[in-house]
CSV table of C-alpha atoms in Angstrom, one decimal:
chain,number,residue,atom,x,y,z
A,1,MET,CA,40.5,167.4,92.5
A,2,ASN,CA,42.3,169.6,89.7
A,3,LYS,CA,40.3,172.8,87.7
A,4,ILE,CA,42.8,173.1,84.4
A,5,LEU,CA,42.3,175.7,81.8
A,6,ILE,CA,44.1,174.9,78.3
A,7,PRO,CA,44.1,177.2,76.1
A,8,GLY,CA,44.2,176.5,72.1
A,9,GLY,CA,43.1,173.7,73.9
A,10,SER,CA,40.9,172.3,70.9
A,11,GLY,CA,44.0,172.4,68.2
A,12,PHE,CA,46.2,169.2,68.3
A,13,VAL,CA,48.5,168.9,71.3
A,14,GLY,CA,46.0,170.7,73.5
A,15,SER,CA,43.1,168.4,72.8
A,16,SER,CA,44.8,165.8,72.3
A,17,LEU,CA,45.9,166.1,77.4
A,18,ALA,CA,42.0,167.5,77.6
A,19,LEU,CA,41.2,164.1,76.6
A,20,GLY,CA,43.7,162.4,77.7
A,21,LEU,CA,44.0,164.7,81.1
A,22,LYS,CA,39.5,163.4,81.2
A,23,GLN,CA,40.4,159.8,79.9
A,24,ARG,CA,42.8,159.3,83.4
A,25,HIS,CA,41.2,161.4,86.1
A,26,PRO,CA,37.6,162.0,85.2
A,27,ASP,CA,37.2,163.1,88.3
A,28,TRP,CA,38.9,166.5,86.9
A,29,GLN,CA,37.0,169.2,86.0
A,30,ILE,CA,38.6,170.8,82.4
A,31,ILE,CA,37.9,173.8,80.5
A,32,VAL,CA,38.8,174.0,76.7
A,33,LEU,CA,39.3,177.7,74.9
A,34,ASP,CA,39.9,177.8,71.5
A,35,ASN,CA,39.1,180.8,68.8
A,36,LEU,CA,38.6,177.6,66.3
A,37,ARG,CA,40.6,179.7,63.6
A,38,ARG,CA,42.3,176.9,61.9
A,39,ARG,CA,41.0,174.2,59.9
A,40,GLY,CA,39.5,170.7,61.4
A,41,SER,CA,39.7,172.1,64.7
A,42,GLU,CA,36.1,172.3,65.3
A,43,LEU,CA,35.6,168.4,65.1
A,44,ASN,CA,36.5,168.4,68.4
A,45,LEU,CA,34.6,170.3,70.2
A,46,ALA,CA,31.6,167.4,69.8
A,47,ARG,CA,34.3,165.0,71.3
A,48,PHE,CA,34.8,167.4,73.5
A,49,GLN,CA,31.1,167.4,74.5
A,50,GLN,CA,31.6,162.8,74.9
A,51,HIS,CA,33.4,163.4,77.5
A,52,ASP,CA,32.4,166.6,79.7
A,53,ILE,CA,35.1,169.0,79.0
A,54,GLU,CA,33.8,172.1,78.7
A,55,PHE,CA,34.1,174.8,75.4
A,56,LEU,CA,35.6,177.8,75.4
A,57,HIS,CA,34.8,179.6,72.4
A,58,GLY,CA,37.6,182.2,72.8
A,59,ASP,CA,40.9,184.7,72.1
A,60,ILE,CA,43.7,184.3,74.1
A,61,ARG,CA,45.3,187.5,72.4
A,62,GLN,CA,41.3,189.4,73.6
A,63,GLU,CA,41.8,189.6,77.9
A,64,ALA,CA,37.9,189.9,78.4
A,65,ASP,CA,37.4,186.0,77.1
A,66,LEU,CA,40.0,185.6,79.8
A,67,ASP,CA,37.2,186.6,82.7
A,68,PRO,CA,39.6,186.1,86.2
A,69,GLU,CA,36.5,185.8,87.7
A,70,SER,CA,34.7,183.2,85.8
A,71,LEU,CA,37.2,181.3,85.2
A,72,LYS,CA,39.0,182.2,89.6
A,73,SER,CA,38.5,178.2,90.5
A,74,VAL,CA,41.2,177.6,87.7
A,75,ASN,CA,43.9,176.2,88.9
A,76,LEU,CA,46.2,175.5,86.4
A,77,ILE,CA,46.6,176.3,83.0
A,78,ILE,CA,48.5,174.6,80.7
A,79,ASP,CA,49.3,176.8,77.7
A,80,CYS,CA,49.5,174.8,74.0
A,81,SER,CA,47.5,178.4,72.1
A,82,ALA,CA,50.0,179.4,69.2
A,83,GLU,CA,50.0,180.3,66.3
A,84,PRO,CA,52.9,177.5,65.3
A,85,SER,CA,54.3,177.6,62.1
A,86,VAL,CA,57.8,179.0,61.9
A,87,LEU,CA,56.2,180.1,57.6
A,88,ALA,CA,53.7,182.5,58.9
A,89,GLY,CA,55.9,184.8,60.9
A,90,PHE,CA,58.4,185.1,57.1
A,91,SER,CA,54.5,186.1,55.6
A,92,SER,CA,52.4,188.5,58.3
A,93,PRO,CA,53.7,188.9,61.3
A,94,GLN,CA,51.1,189.7,63.9
A,95,TYR,CA,48.3,187.1,64.3
A,96,VAL,CA,52.6,185.6,65.0
A,97,LEU,CA,52.9,188.0,67.6
A,98,GLN,CA,49.7,188.6,68.9
A,99,THR,CA,48.5,185.2,69.6
A,100,ASN,CA,52.3,184.0,70.6
A,101,LEU,CA,53.6,186.5,73.1
A,102,LEU,CA,50.9,189.1,73.4
A,103,GLY,CA,48.1,185.5,73.8
A,104,THR,CA,50.8,185.0,76.7
A,105,ILE,CA,51.4,188.0,78.5
A,106,ASN,CA,47.5,188.2,79.5
A,107,LEU,CA,47.3,184.2,80.6
A,108,LEU,CA,50.5,185.2,82.3
A,109,GLU,CA,48.4,187.5,84.4
A,110,LEU,CA,44.9,186.3,84.2
A,111,ALA,CA,47.1,182.7,86.3
A,112,ARG,CA,48.7,185.9,88.4
A,113,LYS,CA,45.1,186.9,89.1
A,114,ILE,CA,43.6,183.7,89.6
A,115,GLN,CA,47.3,182.2,91.3
A,116,ALA,CA,47.3,178.9,89.2
A,117,GLN,CA,50.4,177.2,88.6
A,118,PHE,CA,51.6,177.5,84.2
A,119,LEU,CA,52.2,174.7,82.0
A,120,PHE,CA,53.7,175.9,78.6
A,121,LEU,CA,54.8,174.1,75.6
A,122,SER,CA,57.6,176.0,73.8
A,123,THR,CA,59.0,174.5,71.1
A,124,SER,CA,63.2,174.1,69.9
A,125,ARG,CA,62.5,176.3,67.8
A,126,VAL,CA,63.7,178.8,70.3
A,127,TYR,CA,67.0,178.0,69.3
A,128,PRO,CA,68.4,180.3,66.4
A,129,ILE,CA,69.3,178.8,62.6
A,130,GLU,CA,72.4,179.4,61.7
A,131,PRO,CA,74.0,177.6,64.5
A,132,LEU,CA,71.8,175.0,63.4
A,133,LYS,CA,72.0,175.1,60.3
A,134,LYS,CA,76.1,175.1,60.5
A,135,LEU,CA,76.4,171.5,62.9
A,136,ASN,CA,78.3,168.7,62.1
A,137,LEU,CA,77.0,166.8,59.3
A,138,VAL,CA,77.5,163.4,57.9
A,139,GLU,CA,75.4,162.5,54.6
A,140,THR,CA,73.9,158.1,55.1
A,141,ALA,CA,72.6,156.9,52.9
A,142,THR,CA,69.3,157.6,53.8
A,143,ARG,CA,70.5,161.1,56.3
A,144,LEU,CA,71.9,163.2,57.4
A,145,THR,CA,73.7,162.5,61.0
A,146,LEU,CA,75.5,164.3,63.5
A,147,ALA,CA,79.6,164.2,63.7
A,148,PRO,CA,81.3,163.3,66.8
A,149,GLN,CA,83.0,166.8,66.6
A,150,GLN,CA,80.9,169.5,67.5
A,151,GLU,CA,82.7,173.3,67.8
A,152,LEU,CA,79.2,175.0,69.9
A,153,PRO,CA,78.6,174.1,73.7
A,154,GLY,CA,75.3,172.5,73.6
A,155,ILE,CA,75.1,169.7,71.9
A,156,SER,CA,76.5,166.3,70.3
A,157,GLU,CA,75.6,163.3,69.2
A,158,LEU,CA,72.3,162.7,71.1
A,159,GLY,CA,71.4,166.5,69.3
A,160,ILE,CA,70.5,169.5,71.4
A,161,ALA,CA,70.5,170.2,75.0
A,162,GLU,CA,69.3,173.4,76.2
A,163,GLU,CA,72.7,174.3,76.7
A,164,PHE,CA,73.0,175.4,73.0
A,165,PRO,CA,73.4,178.8,72.6
A,166,LEU,CA,70.6,181.2,72.7
A,167,ASN,CA,72.0,184.2,70.3
A,168,GLY,CA,71.1,184.9,66.5
A,169,ALA,CA,67.6,184.5,64.4
A,170,ARG,CA,65.2,182.1,65.3
A,171,SER,CA,61.9,183.2,63.4
A,172,LEU,CA,59.1,185.6,64.4
A,173,TYR,CA,57.7,182.4,65.5
A,174,GLY,CA,60.4,181.1,67.6
A,175,ALA,CA,60.9,184.6,68.8
A,176,THR,CA,57.6,184.7,70.2
A,177,LYS,CA,58.0,181.7,71.9
A,178,LEU,CA,61.4,182.7,74.0
A,179,ALA,CA,60.0,185.6,74.8
A,180,SER,CA,57.4,184.3,76.0
A,181,GLU,CA,59.8,182.0,78.4
A,182,LEU,CA,61.4,185.4,80.0
A,183,LEU,CA,58.2,186.4,80.7
A,184,ILE,CA,57.1,182.7,82.5
A,185,VAL,CA,60.7,183.7,84.3
A,186,GLU,CA,60.2,187.5,85.2
A,187,TYR,CA,56.4,186.7,86.3
A,188,ARG,CA,58.0,182.8,88.2
A,189,ASP,CA,60.1,185.3,90.1
A,190,ALA,CA,58.7,188.5,91.5
A,191,TYR,CA,54.4,187.3,91.8
A,192,GLN,CA,55.9,183.6,93.4
A,193,LEU,CA,53.8,182.2,90.2
A,194,PRO,CA,54.7,178.1,89.8
A,195,ALA,CA,55.4,177.5,86.8
A,196,ILE,CA,57.5,175.2,83.7
A,197,ILE,CA,58.4,175.4,80.1
A,198,ASN,CA,58.7,172.1,77.9
A,199,ARG,CA,59.9,173.5,74.8
A,200,CYS,CA,58.8,170.2,72.4
A,201,GLY,CA,60.5,169.4,69.1
A,202,VAL,CA,58.1,167.5,66.4
A,203,ILE,CA,54.7,166.4,67.8
A,204,ALA,CA,52.6,163.9,65.7
A,205,GLY,CA,49.6,161.6,66.3
A,206,PRO,CA,46.0,161.1,65.7
A,207,TRP,CA,43.7,164.2,65.6
A,208,GLN,CA,46.6,166.3,63.7
A,209,MET,CA,45.8,168.2,60.8
A,210,GLY,CA,49.4,168.6,59.2
A,211,LYS,CA,50.3,170.9,57.1
A,212,VAL,CA,53.8,172.0,54.3
A,213,ASP,CA,54.3,174.1,57.4
A,214,GLN,CA,53.5,172.1,60.4
A,215,GLY,CA,52.6,168.9,60.7
A,216,VAL,CA,54.6,167.0,58.1
A,217,PHE,CA,54.4,163.6,59.9
A,218,THR,CA,50.5,163.6,59.3
A,219,LEU,CA,51.3,165.2,56.2
A,220,TRP,CA,53.0,162.5,54.6
A,221,VAL,CA,51.5,159.6,55.7
A,222,ALA,CA,47.8,161.3,54.6
A,223,ALA,CA,49.9,162.3,51.1
A,224,HIS,CA,50.4,158.2,50.7
A,225,HIS,CA,46.6,157.5,52.0
A,226,PHE,CA,45.0,159.8,50.0
A,227,GLN,CA,47.5,159.8,46.9
A,228,LYS,CA,48.8,162.9,47.1
A,229,GLU,CA,52.3,164.1,45.8
A,230,LEU,CA,54.8,165.9,47.9
A,231,SER,CA,58.4,167.7,47.6
A,232,TYR,CA,61.6,167.1,49.0
A,233,ILE,CA,63.2,170.1,50.0
A,234,GLY,CA,65.7,171.8,49.7
A,235,TYR,CA,69.0,170.1,50.7
A,236,GLY,CA,69.9,168.9,47.0
A,237,GLY,CA,65.5,167.6,47.5
A,238,THR,CA,67.0,163.9,48.3
A,239,GLY,CA,64.9,164.4,51.8
A,240,LYS,CA,67.5,163.5,54.4
A,241,GLN,CA,67.1,166.1,56.8
A,242,VAL,CA,66.4,164.7,60.1
A,243,ARG,CA,63.7,165.0,62.6
A,244,ASP,CA,63.2,163.5,66.5
A,245,VAL,CA,59.6,162.5,66.7
A,246,LEU,CA,57.6,162.3,69.7
A,247,HIS,CA,53.7,160.0,70.0
A,248,ILE,CA,51.6,162.2,71.7
A,249,ASP,CA,50.1,160.5,74.2
A,250,ASP,CA,54.6,159.9,75.3
A,251,LEU,CA,53.8,163.9,75.8
A,252,LEU,CA,50.5,163.5,77.7
A,253,ASP,CA,52.4,160.6,79.5
A,254,LEU,CA,55.1,163.5,80.4
A,255,VAL,CA,52.8,166.1,81.4
A,256,ASP,CA,50.8,164.0,83.2
A,257,TYR,CA,53.4,163.4,85.4
A,258,GLN,CA,54.4,167.0,85.3
A,259,ILE,CA,50.8,167.5,87.0
A,260,ALA,CA,51.7,165.2,89.4
A,261,ASN,CA,54.8,166.8,91.2
A,262,PHE,CA,55.0,170.1,89.2
A,263,ALA,CA,56.7,171.1,92.8
A,264,ALA,CA,59.8,169.5,92.6
A,265,LEU,CA,60.3,170.5,88.7
A,266,ASP,CA,58.7,174.3,89.1
A,267,GLY,CA,61.0,176.5,87.4
A,268,ASP,CA,62.3,173.9,85.1
A,269,ILE,CA,63.0,174.2,81.2
A,270,LEU,CA,63.4,170.9,80.1
A,271,ASN,CA,63.7,169.9,75.8
A,272,VAL,CA,61.1,167.2,75.2
A,273,GLY,CA,61.3,165.0,72.2
A,274,GLY,CA,61.6,161.3,71.0
A,275,GLY,CA,65.0,161.8,70.3
A,276,LEU,CA,67.5,160.1,68.3
A,277,LYS,CA,66.1,157.0,68.5
A,278,ASN,CA,63.0,158.4,67.8
A,279,SER,CA,63.9,159.3,64.5
A,280,LEU,CA,63.3,159.6,61.2
A,281,SER,CA,65.2,161.7,57.9
A,282,LEU,CA,61.9,162.5,55.3
A,283,LEU,CA,63.6,159.9,52.8
A,284,GLU,CA,63.1,156.7,55.7
A,285,THR,CA,59.4,158.2,56.4
A,286,THR,CA,58.6,157.2,52.8
A,287,GLN,CA,59.6,153.9,53.1
A,288,LEU,CA,57.2,153.5,56.1
A,289,CYS,CA,54.7,155.1,54.7
A,290,GLU,CA,55.0,152.9,51.7
A,291,GLU,CA,55.5,150.1,54.3
A,292,ILE,CA,51.8,150.8,56.4
A,293,THR,CA,49.7,152.2,54.0
A,294,GLY,CA,50.9,149.7,50.7
A,295,ALA,CA,50.4,152.8,48.4
A,296,LYS,CA,53.5,154.6,45.9
A,297,ILE,CA,53.4,158.5,45.9
A,298,LYS,CA,55.7,160.7,43.9
A,299,ILE,CA,57.1,163.1,45.4
A,300,GLN,CA,59.2,166.0,43.5
A,301,PRO,CA,63.0,167.6,44.6
A,302,VAL,CA,63.1,170.9,45.0
A,303,SER,CA,66.5,171.7,45.4
A,304,SER,CA,66.4,175.2,47.6
A,305,ALA,CA,65.4,175.2,51.9
A,306,ARG,CA,62.7,177.5,52.3
A,307,LYS,CA,63.6,179.7,54.8
A,308,GLY,CA,63.8,179.3,58.1
A,309,ASP,CA,65.4,175.3,57.0
A,310,VAL,CA,67.1,174.0,59.2
A,311,PRO,CA,68.6,169.9,58.3
A,312,LEU,CA,68.2,168.4,61.3
A,313,TYR,CA,66.6,169.3,64.7
A,314,LEU,CA,67.2,166.2,67.4
A,315,THR,CA,65.8,166.9,70.7
A,316,ASP,CA,68.5,165.2,73.7
A,317,THR,CA,66.7,164.9,76.6
A,318,THR,CA,69.1,163.8,79.0
A,319,LYS,CA,68.2,166.7,81.4
A,320,ILE,CA,64.5,165.7,81.3
A,321,GLN,CA,65.3,161.7,81.8
A,322,ALA,CA,68.5,162.7,85.3
A,323,LYS,CA,65.1,164.1,86.5
A,324,THR,CA,62.1,162.1,85.6
A,325,PRO,CA,61.1,158.6,84.9
A,326,TRP,CA,59.8,159.7,81.6
A,327,GLN,CA,61.0,158.9,78.3
A,328,PRO,CA,59.3,157.8,75.2
A,329,GLN,CA,57.5,154.7,74.5
A,330,ARG,CA,56.5,154.3,71.4
A,331,ASN,CA,58.1,154.4,68.4
A,332,PRO,CA,58.3,155.9,64.9
A,333,GLN,CA,56.6,153.0,63.7
A,334,THR,CA,53.6,153.5,65.6
A,335,VAL,CA,53.4,157.1,65.7
A,336,LEU,CA,52.9,156.3,61.8
A,337,ALA,CA,51.0,153.3,62.3
A,338,ASP,CA,48.1,155.0,64.6
A,339,ILE,CA,47.8,158.3,62.2
A,340,PHE,CA,47.7,155.4,59.2
A,341,HIS,CA,44.4,153.7,61.7
A,342,TRP,CA,43.4,156.8,62.3
A,343,LEU,CA,43.0,157.9,58.6
A,344,VAL,CA,41.3,154.9,57.3
A,345,ALA,CA,39.2,155.2,60.5
A,346,ASN,CA,37.5,158.9,60.1
A,347,GLU,CA,38.2,159.2,56.1
A,348,GLN,CA,35.2,160.7,55.5
A,349,PHE,CA,35.3,163.6,57.2
A,350,LEU,CA,38.6,163.4,57.2
A,351,LYS,CA,39.6,163.5,53.8
A,352,PRO,CA,38.6,167.4,52.5
A,353,ILE,CA,40.3,168.1,54.8
A,354,LEU,CA,43.7,166.8,54.8
A,355,GLY,CA,43.2,164.8,51.4
């Protein structure tokens, strides 16, 4: 029987993994730890109680909240804890640094002391900003696309692979996640700590409390449903910037597989995302939102980009698909439709947060 600790477990990704794994494996014991800082995370507490998931109110920045004695029977830590906003690091670095870096150190120390496996959810933001801004792009009617010829390694028409150069600034958020990756590699070598690192692109789905700086696809669907204005920010204000999107249930499928095959994947650093076939520009996202919700809203063009923005990011998942049978099963239309149906079903308590 697995006993799993999920720090950051009341956030979107953590709660979805906790509940999804518990549903698939009722005999597993799952413990969620969260400081409930993000608005909306408190809504998951009742869901945890209904599904016999233990909740600990704690903060990974505080060693005292990660007591090895009380958690000594945990055999796997799935680290979903983070301040996930790129913009947050530009305005005030302390919370990003302490949560994403000091928090990782505290969790690695816990894993070392209790001899637990460590599954780390990193980010595509470890790849530096300036090289991503200088990719050779082609503009089409609805989006930017990658040109066939590129100057850097680790980039093709499929997107960014793990070999993409890591030299350069990447935001404090990205830097803390990359530094955490390096520490995980060192702990694995020094203490034989089994570890897998997933560099995740954009993840979306029901129960994500989307904001302008994180959770853009939920933000877009919610704005259409609740009739709020949006903006196409940067790149001429055309909305042609592109991201791939991964349904949260596809991530759950992968994590479930990785838990079952941990030894075979131990030490891997893997790009995880929806890939080219599951990508959208903001303009295309608007068109899908109009079809799904039946609503149109005003979207203001803003020519100048925000600090830290990149015009395009696509996840090249060639490596993970070569090593595992996993591949995304749900397309962007399904992602947006699932978000919309969740909004409609829970409108009463979601409107104050997302409306």
